[in-house]
């Protein structure tokens, strides 16, 4: 069963001790163990940890990247929030 996260929950996962989480579209990914595998280096992943990385992700990646890595990194979905 998939877990549901708020943006506040994700923001609490911005270092290796608590785990590095990012949001892409409406999904939440734990990238903690992906740092060494990322072709662009760990620095950019650490900079985006705890944030919505959707815009930056799609700027540099195609959907094939999520098809390849998404299932093993996804930890849940973003909770819908009311738009004011």
Coordinates of C-alpha atoms in Angstrom, one line a residue:
X1 CA 0.0 0.0 0.0
X2 CA 1.3 3.4 -1.0
X3 CA 1.8 6.0 1.7
X4 CA 0.4 9.6 1.4
X5 CA 2.6 12.6 2.1
X6 CA 2.0 16.3 2.5
X7 CA 4.5 18.8 1.2
X8 CA 5.3 19.5 4.8
X9 CA 6.1 15.7 5.3
X10 CA 8.4 15.8 2.3
X11 CA 10.1 19.0 3.5
X12 CA 11.2 17.1 6.6
X13 CA 13.2 14.7 4.5
X14 CA 16.0 16.9 3.3
X15 CA 19.1 15.2 4.6
X16 CA 20.6 11.7 4.6
X17 CA 19.8 11.1 8.3
X18 CA 16.0 11.6 7.7
X19 CA 16.1 10.5 4.1
X20 CA 16.1 12.5 0.9
X21 CA 12.6 12.8 -0.6
X22 CA 11.5 14.7 -3.7
X23 CA 8.2 15.3 -5.4
X24 CA 7.8 14.7 -9.1
X25 CA 4.3 15.4 -10.4
X26 CA 2.1 13.9 -7.6
X27 CA 4.5 11.2 -6.5
X28 CA 7.1 11.1 -3.7
X29 CA 10.4 9.5 -4.2
X30 CA 13.1 8.5 -1.7
X31 CA 16.4 9.3 -3.5
X32 CA 18.7 8.6 -0.5
X33 CA 20.2 5.5 -2.0
X34 CA 20.3 6.9 -5.5
X35 CA 22.9 9.6 -4.9
X36 CA 25.8 7.6 -6.1
X37 CA 23.9 6.3 -9.2
X38 CA 22.7 9.7 -10.4
X39 CA 24.6 10.7 -13.6
X40 CA 24.4 14.4 -12.7
X41 CA 26.0 13.8 -9.4
X42 CA 24.7 13.8 -5.8
X43 CA 24.9 17.6 -5.3
X44 CA 21.8 18.5 -7.3
X45 CA 19.8 15.8 -5.7
X46 CA 20.8 17.0 -2.2
X47 CA 19.9 20.6 -3.3
X48 CA 16.4 19.5 -4.4
X49 CA 15.7 17.2 -1.4
X50 CA 12.6 18.0 0.5
X51 CA 11.1 20.0 -2.4
X52 CA 8.9 19.7 -5.5
X53 CA 11.4 18.9 -8.2
X54 CA 8.9 18.4 -11.0
X55 CA 9.9 21.4 -13.1
X56 CA 13.6 20.7 -12.8
X57 CA 13.2 16.9 -13.4
X58 CA 11.2 17.3 -16.6
X59 CA 13.6 19.9 -17.9
X60 CA 16.5 17.4 -17.9
X61 CA 14.8 13.9 -18.1
X62 CA 12.4 12.1 -20.3
X63 CA 9.6 9.7 -19.1
X64 CA 11.9 6.7 -19.7
X65 CA 13.9 7.7 -16.5
X66 CA 10.8 7.4 -14.3
X67 CA 9.9 4.1 -16.1
X68 CA 13.3 2.8 -15.3
X69 CA 13.8 4.0 -11.7
X70 CA 10.4 5.2 -10.5
X71 CA 9.1 1.9 -9.1
X72 CA 12.1 1.3 -6.9
X73 CA 12.3 4.8 -5.6
X74 CA 8.7 5.7 -5.1
X75 CA 7.5 5.7 -1.5
X76 CA 4.1 7.3 -1.9
X77 CA 1.9 9.9 -3.3
X78 CA 1.3 13.6 -2.6
X79 CA -1.8 14.3 -0.7
X80 CA -4.2 16.6 -2.5
X81 CA -4.4 20.0 -0.9
X82 CA -7.1 22.7 -1.3
X83 CA -6.2 25.4 -3.7
X84 CA -7.3 28.9 -2.4

